[in-house]
Every structure is written in C-alpha cells, then in structure tokens.
Coordinates of C-alpha atoms in Angstrom, one line a residue:
M1 CA 18.7 7.3 -4.4
L2 CA 21.3 7.6 -1.6
L3 CA 19.3 10.5 -0.1
G4 CA 16.2 8.3 -0.2
L5 CA 17.9 5.4 1.6
L6 CA 19.2 7.9 4.2
V7 CA 15.7 9.1 4.8
L8 CA 14.4 5.6 5.1
V9 CA 17.1 4.7 7.7
I10 CA 16.3 7.8 9.7
V11 CA 12.6 7.1 9.7
F12 CA 13.1 3.5 10.6
V13 CA 15.4 4.4 13.6
V14 CA 13.1 7.1 14.8
A15 CA 10.1 4.7 14.6
V16 CA 12.0 2.2 16.7
L17 CA 12.9 4.8 19.2
I18 CA 9.6 6.5 19.8
G19 CA 7.0 3.7 19.6
S20 CA 3.9 3.7 21.8
S21 CA 4.9 1.4 24.7
G22 CA 6.1 4.1 27.1
L23 CA 9.8 3.1 26.9
G24 CA 12.1 6.2 26.7
W25 CA 14.0 6.7 23.5
Q26 CA 17.2 6.9 25.4
R27 CA 16.7 3.4 26.8
V28 CA 15.7 2.1 23.4
L29 CA 18.8 3.7 21.8
A30 CA 21.0 2.1 24.5
E31 CA 19.4 -1.3 23.8
I32 CA 20.1 -1.0 20.1
V33 CA 23.7 0.1 20.7
A34 CA 24.2 -2.8 23.1
Q35 CA 22.8 -5.3 20.5
L36 CA 25.1 -3.9 17.8
T37 CA 28.2 -3.9 19.9
G38 CA 27.6 -7.0 21.9
G39 CA 27.3 -5.1 25.2
T40 CA 24.9 -5.7 28.1
S41 CA 21.3 -4.9 27.5
P42 CA 19.9 -2.0 29.7
L43 CA 16.4 -3.4 29.4
S44 CA 14.5 -6.1 31.2
E45 CA 13.7 -9.3 29.2
R46 CA 10.1 -8.1 28.8
D47 CA 11.1 -4.6 27.6
A48 CA 13.7 -6.1 25.2
A49 CA 11.0 -8.4 23.8
I50 CA 8.7 -5.3 23.2
I51 CA 11.5 -3.8 21.0
W52 CA 12.7 -6.9 19.1
E53 CA 9.5 -9.1 18.9
L54 CA 6.8 -6.4 18.6
R55 CA 8.1 -3.0 17.5
V56 CA 10.8 -3.9 15.0
P57 CA 8.9 -6.6 13.0
R58 CA 5.9 -4.2 12.8
I59 CA 8.1 -1.5 11.4
V60 CA 9.8 -3.9 9.0
L61 CA 6.5 -5.3 7.8
A62 CA 5.1 -1.8 7.3
G63 CA 8.1 -0.9 5.2
L64 CA 7.8 -4.0 3.1
V65 CA 4.1 -3.5 2.4
G66 CA 4.6 0.1 1.6
A67 CA 7.4 -0.7 -0.8
A68 CA 5.3 -3.4 -2.5
L69 CA 2.2 -1.3 -3.0
A70 CA 4.1 1.8 -4.2
S71 CA 6.3 0.0 -6.7
A72 CA 3.3 -1.9 -8.0
G73 CA 1.3 1.3 -8.4
A74 CA 4.2 2.9 -10.3
C75 CA 4.4 -0.1 -12.7
Y76 CA 0.7 -0.3 -13.2
Q77 CA 0.8 3.3 -14.2
G78 CA 3.6 2.6 -16.7
V79 CA 1.9 -0.5 -18.2
F80 CA -1.5 1.1 -18.7
R81 CA 0.0 4.6 -19.4
N82 CA -2.5 5.9 -17.0
P83 CA -1.7 8.2 -14.0
L84 CA -4.6 6.9 -12.0
A85 CA -3.7 3.2 -12.1
D86 CA -3.2 1.8 -8.6
P87 CA -3.5 -1.7 -7.0
Y88 CA -6.6 -0.5 -5.1
L89 CA -8.3 1.2 -8.0
L90 CA -7.5 -1.5 -10.6
G91 CA -9.1 -4.3 -8.6
A92 CA -5.8 -6.0 -7.6
A93 CA -6.3 -5.4 -3.9
A94 CA -10.0 -6.4 -4.1
G95 CA -9.1 -9.6 -6.0
A96 CA -6.4 -10.5 -3.5
G97 CA -8.8 -9.8 -0.6
M98 CA -11.5 -11.9 -2.1
A99 CA -9.2 -14.9 -2.7
A100 CA -7.5 -14.5 0.7
T101 CA -11.0 -14.4 2.4
I102 CA -12.0 -17.6 0.6
V103 CA -8.8 -19.3 1.8
L104 CA -9.3 -18.1 5.4
V105 CA -12.8 -19.4 5.4
V106 CA -12.2 -22.7 3.6
L107 CA -8.9 -23.5 5.3
P108 CA -9.1 -21.9 8.8
G109 CA -6.2 -24.0 10.1
M110 CA -3.7 -23.2 7.4
R111 CA -1.5 -21.1 9.6
S112 CA -0.2 -24.4 11.1
W113 CA 0.7 -25.8 7.7
P114 CA 4.4 -26.0 6.7
F115 CA 3.4 -24.1 3.5
D116 CA 1.0 -21.1 3.8
P117 CA -1.3 -21.0 0.7
L118 CA -2.6 -17.5 1.5
P119 CA -0.1 -15.5 -0.6
I120 CA -0.6 -17.8 -3.6
A121 CA -4.3 -17.5 -3.4
A122 CA -4.0 -13.7 -3.1
F123 CA -1.7 -13.6 -6.1
V124 CA -4.2 -15.4 -8.3
G125 CA -7.0 -13.1 -7.1
S126 CA -4.9 -10.0 -7.6
L127 CA -3.8 -10.9 -11.1
G128 CA -7.3 -11.9 -12.0
G129 CA -8.7 -8.6 -10.8
V130 CA -6.3 -6.6 -12.9
V131 CA -6.9 -8.6 -16.0
L132 CA -10.7 -8.3 -15.6
T133 CA -10.3 -4.5 -15.2
W134 CA -8.1 -4.2 -18.2
L135 CA -10.4 -6.3 -20.4
L136 CA -13.5 -4.4 -19.3
G137 CA -11.8 -1.1 -19.8
R138 CA -10.7 -2.0 -23.3
S139 CA -14.1 -3.3 -24.3
A140 CA -15.8 -0.1 -23.0
G141 CA -13.2 2.3 -24.4
G142 CA -13.5 1.5 -28.0
N143 CA -10.7 0.9 -30.6
G144 CA -9.2 -1.7 -28.2
R145 CA -7.9 0.9 -25.8
S146 CA -9.0 2.2 -22.4
S147 CA -9.0 5.9 -21.5
T148 CA -8.4 7.1 -18.0
A149 CA -12.1 7.4 -17.3
T150 CA -13.0 3.9 -18.6
L151 CA -10.2 2.2 -16.8
L152 CA -11.1 3.9 -13.6
L153 CA -14.8 3.0 -14.0
A154 CA -13.9 -0.6 -14.9
G155 CA -11.7 -0.8 -11.8
V156 CA -14.5 0.4 -9.6
A157 CA -16.9 -2.1 -11.2
V158 CA -14.6 -5.0 -10.8
A159 CA -13.5 -4.1 -7.3
S160 CA -17.2 -3.7 -6.2
F161 CA -18.1 -7.1 -7.7
L162 CA -15.1 -8.8 -6.0
T163 CA -15.8 -7.1 -2.7
A164 CA -19.5 -8.3 -3.0
V165 CA -18.3 -11.8 -3.5
Q166 CA -16.0 -11.5 -0.5
T167 CA -18.8 -10.2 1.7
F168 CA -21.1 -13.0 0.5
V169 CA -18.5 -15.6 1.4
Q170 CA -18.2 -14.0 4.9
Q171 CA -21.9 -14.0 5.5
L172 CA -22.1 -17.7 4.6
N173 CA -19.4 -18.4 7.2
V174 CA -20.3 -16.3 10.2
D175 CA -18.0 -18.3 12.5
T176 CA -15.0 -16.8 10.7
V177 CA -16.3 -13.3 10.2
K178 CA -14.4 -11.8 13.1
D179 CA -11.0 -13.1 11.9
V180 CA -11.7 -11.9 8.3
Y181 CA -12.9 -8.5 9.4
V182 CA -9.9 -7.9 11.6
W183 CA -7.7 -8.8 8.6
M184 CA -9.7 -6.6 6.2
L185 CA -9.3 -3.5 8.3
G186 CA -5.6 -3.3 7.4
G187 CA -2.8 -2.7 9.8
F188 CA 0.3 -4.1 11.6
N189 CA -0.8 -4.2 15.2
L190 CA -0.5 -8.1 15.1
A191 CA 2.6 -8.2 13.0
D192 CA 5.4 -10.6 14.0
W193 CA 8.5 -12.1 12.4
A194 CA 6.4 -14.9 10.9
D195 CA 4.5 -12.3 8.8
V196 CA 7.8 -10.7 7.7
L197 CA 9.2 -14.0 6.6
L198 CA 6.0 -14.9 4.8
A199 CA 5.9 -11.7 2.7
L200 CA 9.6 -11.1 2.2
P201 CA 10.4 -13.6 -0.5
Y202 CA 7.5 -12.6 -2.7
I203 CA 8.0 -8.9 -2.3
A204 CA 11.8 -9.2 -2.8
L205 CA 11.3 -11.2 -6.0
A206 CA 8.7 -8.7 -7.3
A207 CA 10.8 -5.7 -6.4
V208 CA 13.8 -7.1 -8.3
V209 CA 11.8 -7.8 -11.4
L210 CA 10.0 -4.5 -11.4
T211 CA 13.2 -2.6 -10.9
L212 CA 14.8 -4.4 -13.8
C213 CA 11.8 -3.6 -15.9
G214 CA 12.1 0.2 -15.4
R215 CA 14.0 0.6 -18.7
L216 CA 11.4 -1.4 -20.6
L217 CA 8.6 0.7 -19.1
D218 CA 10.4 3.8 -20.4
V219 CA 10.4 2.3 -23.9
L220 CA 6.7 1.3 -23.6
A221 CA 5.9 4.9 -22.8
L222 CA 7.0 5.8 -26.3
G223 CA 4.4 3.5 -27.8
D224 CA 4.1 -0.2 -28.9
A225 CA 5.3 0.5 -32.4
E226 CA 8.5 2.1 -31.1
A227 CA 9.1 -0.7 -28.7
A228 CA 8.6 -3.3 -31.4
S229 CA 11.0 -1.4 -33.7
L230 CA 13.7 -1.9 -31.0
G231 CA 13.1 -5.6 -31.0
L232 CA 10.9 -5.7 -27.8
R233 CA 7.6 -7.5 -27.4
P234 CA 5.2 -5.2 -25.7
G235 CA 2.7 -8.0 -24.8
R236 CA 5.4 -10.0 -23.0
I237 CA 6.7 -7.0 -21.2
R238 CA 3.2 -6.1 -20.0
F239 CA 2.5 -9.7 -18.9
L240 CA 5.8 -9.8 -16.9
V241 CA 5.3 -6.4 -15.2
L242 CA 1.6 -7.2 -14.4
T243 CA 2.6 -10.6 -12.9
A244 CA 5.3 -9.1 -10.8
A245 CA 3.2 -6.1 -9.6
S246 CA 0.3 -8.4 -8.8
L247 CA 2.6 -10.7 -6.8
A248 CA 3.8 -7.7 -4.8
T249 CA 0.2 -6.5 -4.2
A250 CA -0.9 -10.0 -3.2
A251 CA 2.0 -10.5 -0.7
A252 CA 1.2 -7.1 0.8
V253 CA -2.5 -7.7 1.1
S254 CA -2.0 -11.2 2.6
V255 CA -0.1 -9.9 5.6
S256 CA -1.7 -6.4 6.0
G257 CA -5.2 -6.4 4.7
L258 CA -6.5 -3.7 2.4
I259 CA -4.6 -0.4 2.5
A260 CA -5.6 2.1 -0.1
F261 CA -3.8 5.0 -1.9
V262 CA -0.2 4.1 -1.3
G263 CA 0.2 3.0 -4.9
I264 CA -1.0 6.3 -6.3
V265 CA 0.3 8.9 -3.8
V266 CA 4.0 7.7 -3.6
P267 CA 4.7 7.3 -7.4
H268 CA 3.3 10.7 -8.1
I269 CA 5.4 12.4 -5.4
V270 CA 8.5 10.6 -6.8
R271 CA 7.6 11.6 -10.3
L272 CA 7.3 15.3 -9.2
L273 CA 10.7 15.1 -7.5
A274 CA 12.8 12.9 -9.8
G275 CA 11.3 13.1 -13.3
A276 CA 9.4 10.7 -15.5
S277 CA 11.9 7.9 -16.1
Y278 CA 10.8 4.5 -14.6
R279 CA 14.4 3.5 -14.1
V280 CA 14.3 6.1 -11.3
I281 CA 10.6 6.0 -10.4
V282 CA 10.4 2.3 -9.5
P283 CA 13.4 2.1 -7.1
L284 CA 12.5 5.4 -5.5
S285 CA 8.9 4.3 -5.1
L286 CA 10.1 1.2 -3.2
I287 CA 11.9 3.5 -0.8
G288 CA 9.2 6.2 -0.7
G289 CA 6.5 3.6 -0.1
A290 CA 8.4 2.1 2.8
V291 CA 8.9 5.6 4.3
F292 CA 5.2 6.6 3.7
L293 CA 3.7 3.5 5.3
I294 CA 6.1 3.4 8.3
V295 CA 5.1 7.1 9.1
A296 CA 1.4 6.3 8.5
D297 CA 1.6 3.3 10.9
Q298 CA 3.3 5.4 13.6
L299 CA 0.5 7.9 13.3
A300 CA -2.1 5.2 13.4
S301 CA -0.6 3.7 16.6
T302 CA 0.0 7.0 18.5
V303 CA -2.7 9.5 17.5
R304 CA -5.3 8.0 19.9
Y305 CA -3.0 5.9 22.1
P306 CA -3.7 3.5 23.8
A307 CA -6.4 3.0 21.1
E308 CA -5.2 2.5 17.6
L309 CA -6.7 3.7 14.3
P310 CA -6.8 1.4 11.2
I311 CA -3.9 2.5 9.0
G312 CA -6.3 2.8 6.1
V313 CA -7.8 5.9 7.8
I314 CA -4.4 7.6 7.8
T315 CA -3.7 6.7 4.2
A316 CA -7.2 7.8 3.1
F317 CA -6.8 11.2 4.8
T318 CA -3.6 11.7 2.8
G319 CA -4.6 9.9 -0.4
A320 CA -8.1 10.9 -1.1
P321 CA -7.3 14.7 -1.5
F322 CA -4.2 13.8 -3.5
F323 CA -6.2 11.5 -5.8
A324 CA -8.7 14.4 -6.3
L325 CA -5.9 16.7 -7.4
I326 CA -4.5 14.1 -9.8
L327 CA -7.9 13.5 -11.3
R328 CA -8.4 17.3 -11.7
S329 CA -5.0 17.8 -13.4
T330 CA -5.6 14.8 -15.7
K331 CA -8.9 16.3 -16.7
A332 CA -7.2 19.7 -17.3
R333 CA -4.6 18.1 -19.6
A334 CA -7.3 16.3 -21.5

C-alpha cells in the first residue's frame, strides 16, 4: 500500500513537471518549491496559471477518474464473481452517458445553476444500466445465474441499446451535438478546478464505501450460503456495492466522458501482484487506477503534441489486448 502511494506521488510530480506547454521542468520544480515554502515565484503570472489552473487540475481529475473506474471495476467483479465485469462492459458507462446526454440536451444552461444535476442523472443511468445487464444475464443464463459469456453478451446488448438511445437524442437536437460529442470522446483537456470539485465528493464517498466493503466481498466470494451462515445478507451487500460502484462510475463519466478498459485492466494487474483478497484489491485499485489514467493522459497529450489524442485511444491500445488475454484465460479455466 505504501509503495503504491509512493508510486502515485512520483507519477503525479513527474506529470506536473513535464507537461506539454514548453515550460522547463527545472522552472516548474522551482515554482512548486516556492509555493510550498512561501518563497517568490520564478514564473510569470501567465506561466504560473498554466501550472496551477490548467496542468494540476487536469492531473488531479485524471487521478480521480482513474481511481473511480478501477475501484468500481474491481467491485463489479467481486459482486458478479466474474473477471470480465467492468463499468464499460456492464452498461454502467453507457447508462451514465445516455442520462448525461439527455440532461445536456434538455438543460443546456445547467452549468450556471448552483446545483449541477449532471452527476445525479449519470448515477441513475449508470445504476439502471448495470441492473438491466444483470437481469438480462440472469434470465439468459438459466437457473437464475449468469455465466461469464451471458453476462458479457447482456452487457454488450444493454450498452448498444443505451448508446443507440443516446445517439437518437443527439440527432433530434443537432444544435447541441458538438458539445455532446466533445464530451463523449473522453479526456481532460478542458479540465479545471470546477470539474474536480464537482466529482470529488461523489468519488470520495464511493471510494470509502467500496473500501469498507472489501471484507464483505471476500465473504461473498465464498458463496451466498456461507455469507448467510455468518449473519450477512448477500442481497443487501450487493445492492450497497452496486450503488457505490455506480456512483463512482457516474461521477467519472460526468466529468470525463466515456473511457474504456480502466476498470478491467487495473484490478487484474492488482490481483496478479497482491493476491485475491478484496480488502487489498479495492484500495490498491484506487491507487493503481489513478496512476494508470494519469500516465495515459500524459501520453494522450504529448504523443502528437501540439495535437492531442482522445484518452480512450490510449486506454484501448492497452486494454483491448489485455481483455483478450483475460477472455482467453477464462475460457481455458472453464
């Protein structure tokens, strides 16, 4: 855990130092030291604003979103006892995206409101997408349970349907298509402190709940009968975990758009390195997800500088082959 936190701090500092604005890392480091010690800033007001108003909030938001998606993915895998469960594959991200699109279209001036309804709408859509996938997977799997294949197919079906609804809403409101499309691409190029403050309370609450539920997920892994014999109620545990994971996913999607594969790659890497206990997997997924997405965002912003790649391209290059390996190993064990 301490090693993971150390890696996160190092990645954060390096990301702040290098950036893509042309400021030398020595000058940026001197600016950070000056701010921490109360000294005189070596940068102009403009250059200091680049660091503190553009670069730092972008990195912080990438870390928050990565932590949210990775921890949600780990807990979805624990609840469904399925190694392929992921916010993107279960329809959670698609549900959040659909609901957020509807809000963006219906309430285009909401950003000026004292209370932003976007995360709440995304949460409702996210939870609805997961529930639909779970119900469809159970009905198709027989005996009231869903196999890896049926859950995956159900997730694809639900996500496709919700994405179709989202596209339909966009086409009915062509005047807002550009704003929605930019948001859907996923990324942090427009991130500011307002986005950080919008997502932080929801992600922090979800992270605390999911971390505390790690022990309960370990018990659920033994089976519902074993959990019930210990005085636990599996149904309530699943509802609590699904609600918290969907809240984390919704908060992430509402400020970053749709970013795939974080929730499946990071938990599996953590599982390989730290074992199968969710008491360890969940907090390490929070840290690992933050590291993963900060690095991915740095690559997205620097690979084709001054142009910028959508961060989903970077995560897909990493996640798609990894997903194929997981699917292959799951098939081999079956």
